[in-house]
Coordinates of C-alpha atoms in Angstrom, one line a residue:
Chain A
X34 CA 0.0 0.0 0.0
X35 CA 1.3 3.5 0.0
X36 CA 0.9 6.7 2.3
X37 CA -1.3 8.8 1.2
X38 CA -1.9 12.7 2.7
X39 CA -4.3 15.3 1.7
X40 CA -4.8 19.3 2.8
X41 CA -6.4 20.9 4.2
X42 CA -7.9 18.3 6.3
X43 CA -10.5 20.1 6.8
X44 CA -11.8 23.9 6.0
X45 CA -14.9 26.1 6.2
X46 CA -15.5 28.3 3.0
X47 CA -17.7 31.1 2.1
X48 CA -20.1 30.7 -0.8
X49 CA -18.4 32.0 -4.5
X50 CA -14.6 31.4 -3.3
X51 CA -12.9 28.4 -4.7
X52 CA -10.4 25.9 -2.4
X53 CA -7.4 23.8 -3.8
X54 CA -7.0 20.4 -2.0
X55 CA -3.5 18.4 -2.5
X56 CA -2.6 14.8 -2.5
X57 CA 0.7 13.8 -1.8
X58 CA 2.3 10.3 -2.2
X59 CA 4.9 8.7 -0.8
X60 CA 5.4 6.8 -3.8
X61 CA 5.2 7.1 -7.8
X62 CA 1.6 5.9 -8.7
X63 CA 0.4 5.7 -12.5
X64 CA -3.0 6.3 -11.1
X65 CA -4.4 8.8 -9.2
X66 CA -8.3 9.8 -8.5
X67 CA -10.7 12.0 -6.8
X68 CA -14.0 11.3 -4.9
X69 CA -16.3 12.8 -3.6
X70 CA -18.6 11.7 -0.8
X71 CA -21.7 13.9 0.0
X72 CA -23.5 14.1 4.0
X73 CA -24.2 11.0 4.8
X74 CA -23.9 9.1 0.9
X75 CA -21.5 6.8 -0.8
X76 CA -18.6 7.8 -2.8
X77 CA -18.6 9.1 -6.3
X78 CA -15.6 9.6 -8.3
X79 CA -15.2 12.7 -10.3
X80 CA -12.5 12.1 -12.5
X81 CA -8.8 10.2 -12.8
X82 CA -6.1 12.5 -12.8
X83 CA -3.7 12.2 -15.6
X84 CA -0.1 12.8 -15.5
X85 CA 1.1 14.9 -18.1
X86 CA -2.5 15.4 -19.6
X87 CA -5.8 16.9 -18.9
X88 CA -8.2 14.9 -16.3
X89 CA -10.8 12.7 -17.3
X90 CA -14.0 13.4 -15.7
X91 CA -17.2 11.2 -15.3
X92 CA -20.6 12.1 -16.2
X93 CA -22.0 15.1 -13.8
X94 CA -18.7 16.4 -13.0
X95 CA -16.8 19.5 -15.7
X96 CA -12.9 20.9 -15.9
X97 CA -14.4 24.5 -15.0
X98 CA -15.5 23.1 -11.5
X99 CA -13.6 20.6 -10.7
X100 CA -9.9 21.7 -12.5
X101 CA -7.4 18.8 -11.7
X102 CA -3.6 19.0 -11.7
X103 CA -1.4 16.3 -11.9
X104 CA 2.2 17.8 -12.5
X105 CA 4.3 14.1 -11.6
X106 CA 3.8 11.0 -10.3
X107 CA 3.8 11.8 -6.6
X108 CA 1.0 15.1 -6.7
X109 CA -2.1 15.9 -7.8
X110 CA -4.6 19.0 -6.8
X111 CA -8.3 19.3 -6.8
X112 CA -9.7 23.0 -6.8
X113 CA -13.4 23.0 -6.2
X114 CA -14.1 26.5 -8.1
X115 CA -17.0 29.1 -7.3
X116 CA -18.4 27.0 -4.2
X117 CA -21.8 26.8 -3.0
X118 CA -23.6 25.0 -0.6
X119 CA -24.4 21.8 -2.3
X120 CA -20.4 21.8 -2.5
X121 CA -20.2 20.7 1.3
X122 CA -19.1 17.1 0.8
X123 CA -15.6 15.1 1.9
X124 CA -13.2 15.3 -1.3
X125 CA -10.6 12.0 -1.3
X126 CA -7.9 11.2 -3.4
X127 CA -7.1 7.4 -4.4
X128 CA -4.4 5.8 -5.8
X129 CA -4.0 2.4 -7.4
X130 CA -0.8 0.7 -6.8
X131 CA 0.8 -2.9 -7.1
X132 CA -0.7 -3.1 -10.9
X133 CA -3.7 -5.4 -9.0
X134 CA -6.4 -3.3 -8.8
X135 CA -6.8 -2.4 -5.7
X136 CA -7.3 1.4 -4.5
X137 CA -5.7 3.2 -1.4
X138 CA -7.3 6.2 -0.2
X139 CA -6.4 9.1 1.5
X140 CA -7.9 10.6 4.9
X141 CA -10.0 13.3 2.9
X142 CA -10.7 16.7 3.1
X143 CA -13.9 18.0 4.9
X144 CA -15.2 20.8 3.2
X145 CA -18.1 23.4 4.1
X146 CA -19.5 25.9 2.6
X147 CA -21.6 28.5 4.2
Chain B
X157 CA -23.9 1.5 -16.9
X158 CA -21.9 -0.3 -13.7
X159 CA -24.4 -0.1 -10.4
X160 CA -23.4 -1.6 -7.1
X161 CA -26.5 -1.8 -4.6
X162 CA -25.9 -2.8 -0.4
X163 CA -28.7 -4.0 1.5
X164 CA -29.9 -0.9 3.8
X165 CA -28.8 -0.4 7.3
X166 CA -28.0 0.5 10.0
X167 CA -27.7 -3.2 10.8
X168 CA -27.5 -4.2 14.5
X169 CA -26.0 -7.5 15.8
X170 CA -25.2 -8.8 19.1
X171 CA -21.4 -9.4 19.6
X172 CA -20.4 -13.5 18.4
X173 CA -23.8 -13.1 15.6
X174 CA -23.2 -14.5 12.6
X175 CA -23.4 -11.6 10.0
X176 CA -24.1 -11.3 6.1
X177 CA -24.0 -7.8 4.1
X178 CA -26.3 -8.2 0.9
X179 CA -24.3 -6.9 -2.7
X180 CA -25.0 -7.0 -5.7
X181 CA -23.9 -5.4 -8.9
X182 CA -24.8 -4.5 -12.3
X183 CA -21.7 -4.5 -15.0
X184 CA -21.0 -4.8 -18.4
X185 CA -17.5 -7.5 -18.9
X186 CA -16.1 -8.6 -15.7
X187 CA -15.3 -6.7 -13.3
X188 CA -13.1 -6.6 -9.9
X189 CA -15.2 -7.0 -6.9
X190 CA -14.2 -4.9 -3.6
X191 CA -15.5 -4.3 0.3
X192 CA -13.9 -1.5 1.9
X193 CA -14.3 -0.5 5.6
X194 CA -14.4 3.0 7.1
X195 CA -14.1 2.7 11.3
X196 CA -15.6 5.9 13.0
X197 CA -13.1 8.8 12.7
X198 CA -10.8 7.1 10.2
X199 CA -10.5 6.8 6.5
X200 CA -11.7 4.5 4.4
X201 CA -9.5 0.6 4.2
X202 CA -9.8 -1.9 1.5
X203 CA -10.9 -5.1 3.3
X204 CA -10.8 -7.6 0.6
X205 CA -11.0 -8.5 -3.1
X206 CA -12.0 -11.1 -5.8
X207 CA -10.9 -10.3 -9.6
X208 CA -12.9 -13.3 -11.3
X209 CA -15.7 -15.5 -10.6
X210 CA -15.5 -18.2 -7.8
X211 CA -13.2 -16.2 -6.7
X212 CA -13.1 -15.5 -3.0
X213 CA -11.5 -12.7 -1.2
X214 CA -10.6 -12.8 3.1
X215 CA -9.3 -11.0 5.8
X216 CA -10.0 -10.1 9.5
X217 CA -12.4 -13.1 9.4
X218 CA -14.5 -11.9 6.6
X219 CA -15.4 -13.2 3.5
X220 CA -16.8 -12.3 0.5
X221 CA -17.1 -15.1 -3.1
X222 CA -17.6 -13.7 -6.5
X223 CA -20.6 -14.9 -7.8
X224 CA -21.2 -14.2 -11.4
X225 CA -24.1 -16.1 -12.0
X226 CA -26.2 -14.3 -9.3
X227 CA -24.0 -11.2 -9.8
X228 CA -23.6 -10.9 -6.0
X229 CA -20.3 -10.7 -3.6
X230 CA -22.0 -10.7 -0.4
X231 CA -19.7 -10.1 2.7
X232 CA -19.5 -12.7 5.7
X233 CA -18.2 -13.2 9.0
X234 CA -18.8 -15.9 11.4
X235 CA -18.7 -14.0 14.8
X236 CA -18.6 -10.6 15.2
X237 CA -16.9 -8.3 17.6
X238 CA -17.7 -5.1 19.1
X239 CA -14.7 -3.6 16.9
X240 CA -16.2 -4.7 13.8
X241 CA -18.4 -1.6 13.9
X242 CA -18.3 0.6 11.1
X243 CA -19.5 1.6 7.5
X244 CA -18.7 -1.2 4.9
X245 CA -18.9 -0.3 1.6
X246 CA -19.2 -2.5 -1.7
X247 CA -17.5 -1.5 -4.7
X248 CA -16.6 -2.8 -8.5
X249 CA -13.8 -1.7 -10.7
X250 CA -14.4 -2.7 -14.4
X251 CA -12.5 -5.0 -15.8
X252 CA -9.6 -4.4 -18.4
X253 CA -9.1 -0.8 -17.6
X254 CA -7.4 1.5 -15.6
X255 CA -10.7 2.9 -14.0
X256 CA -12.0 4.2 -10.7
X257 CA -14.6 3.0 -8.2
X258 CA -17.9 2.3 -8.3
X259 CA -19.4 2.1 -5.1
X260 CA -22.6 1.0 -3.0
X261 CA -24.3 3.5 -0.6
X262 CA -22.8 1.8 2.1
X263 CA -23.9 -0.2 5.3
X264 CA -23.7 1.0 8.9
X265 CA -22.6 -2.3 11.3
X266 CA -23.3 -1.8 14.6
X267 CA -22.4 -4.4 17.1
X268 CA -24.0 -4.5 20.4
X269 CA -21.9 -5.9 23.3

């Protein structure tokens, strides 16, 4: 498995800003991806980030909200962009390691917006 | 497209019950078949894994077999403990790609001393 941090761990936002959460690992991945889990629902991925190229986002989820960055194989950022309310979720970062499948996460990052 | 669906909870056992979560999925191919656990306060852990059918995934006394033809990977443990409680979650990966999650709503455990 690998070590996986995120920040903030948590943060409280005002409606319109926008907030950049990071994912570090403590080891090159080829994968990397971002989650999102909503009050009291399951998880829901919102895109894989891509090293070297743009993100690829699933159905429901655009680049102009959700911009990804994934400059090497350790890093990747998540910018939630002109927040509202509906916003307020936990955003995690996965990454697949081992070349079997399986998915590591990291402690996520509470976010709420007022 | 993929679906995972959990049988509802919260679900409330006394400690040394015999326990069964209910999943079942909906995929095109063959997909990879996961249960992860999130304790209270901590993040979420895979628990185990099965990649093809018959398959059957353990750990920390649980099980869970990959059955194709009733597209179910039900999760299993003889006798639970009090430390067992927590949100287990279903989840599929489909297979041949390099793809993310797909996960079930989740099931609450709660295990009564």
């Amino acid at each position: 498995s690998a070590v996986i941090s995120q920040k903030p761990s948590r943060d409280i936002c005002q409606r319109g800003t926008s907030l950049t959460i990071q994912c570090q690992v403590d080891s090159q991945v080829t994968m990397m991806f971002w989650y999102r889990q909503q009050p009291g629902q399951s998880l829901t991925l919102i895109a894989t980030a891509n090293q070297g190229s743009e993100a690829t986002y699933e159905s429901g989820f655009v680049i102009d909200k959700f911009p990804i960055s994934r400059p090497n194989l350790t890093f990747s950022t998540l910018t939630v962009s002109n927040m509202s309310p509906e916003d307020s979720s936990i955003y995690l970062c996965s990454v697949e390691t081992g070349g079997r499948g399986e998915q590591f996460f990291g402690p996520g990052t509470r976010l709420t917006v007022l | 497209g993929n679906s995972v669906t959990q049988m509802e909870g919260p679900v409330t056992l006394s400690e040394e019950a015999f326990l069964t979560i209910n999943c079942t999925y909906t995929a095109t191919g063959y997909p990879s078949l996961f249960w992860y656990v999130q304790y209270p306060g901590e993040g979420l852990q895979l628990l185990l894994k099965a990649t093809k059918a018959d398959d059957k995934g353990s750990n920390k006394g649980f099980e869970a077999t990959y059955r194709k033809e009733t597209t179910s990977f039900h999760l299993e443990k003889g006798s639970v403990q009090v430390s067992d409680s927590a949100v287990y979650f279903c989840a599929l990966r489909k297979g041949g790609g390099a793809d993310g999650l797909t996960f079930g709503k989740g099931t609450h455990l709660i295990i009564q001393p």
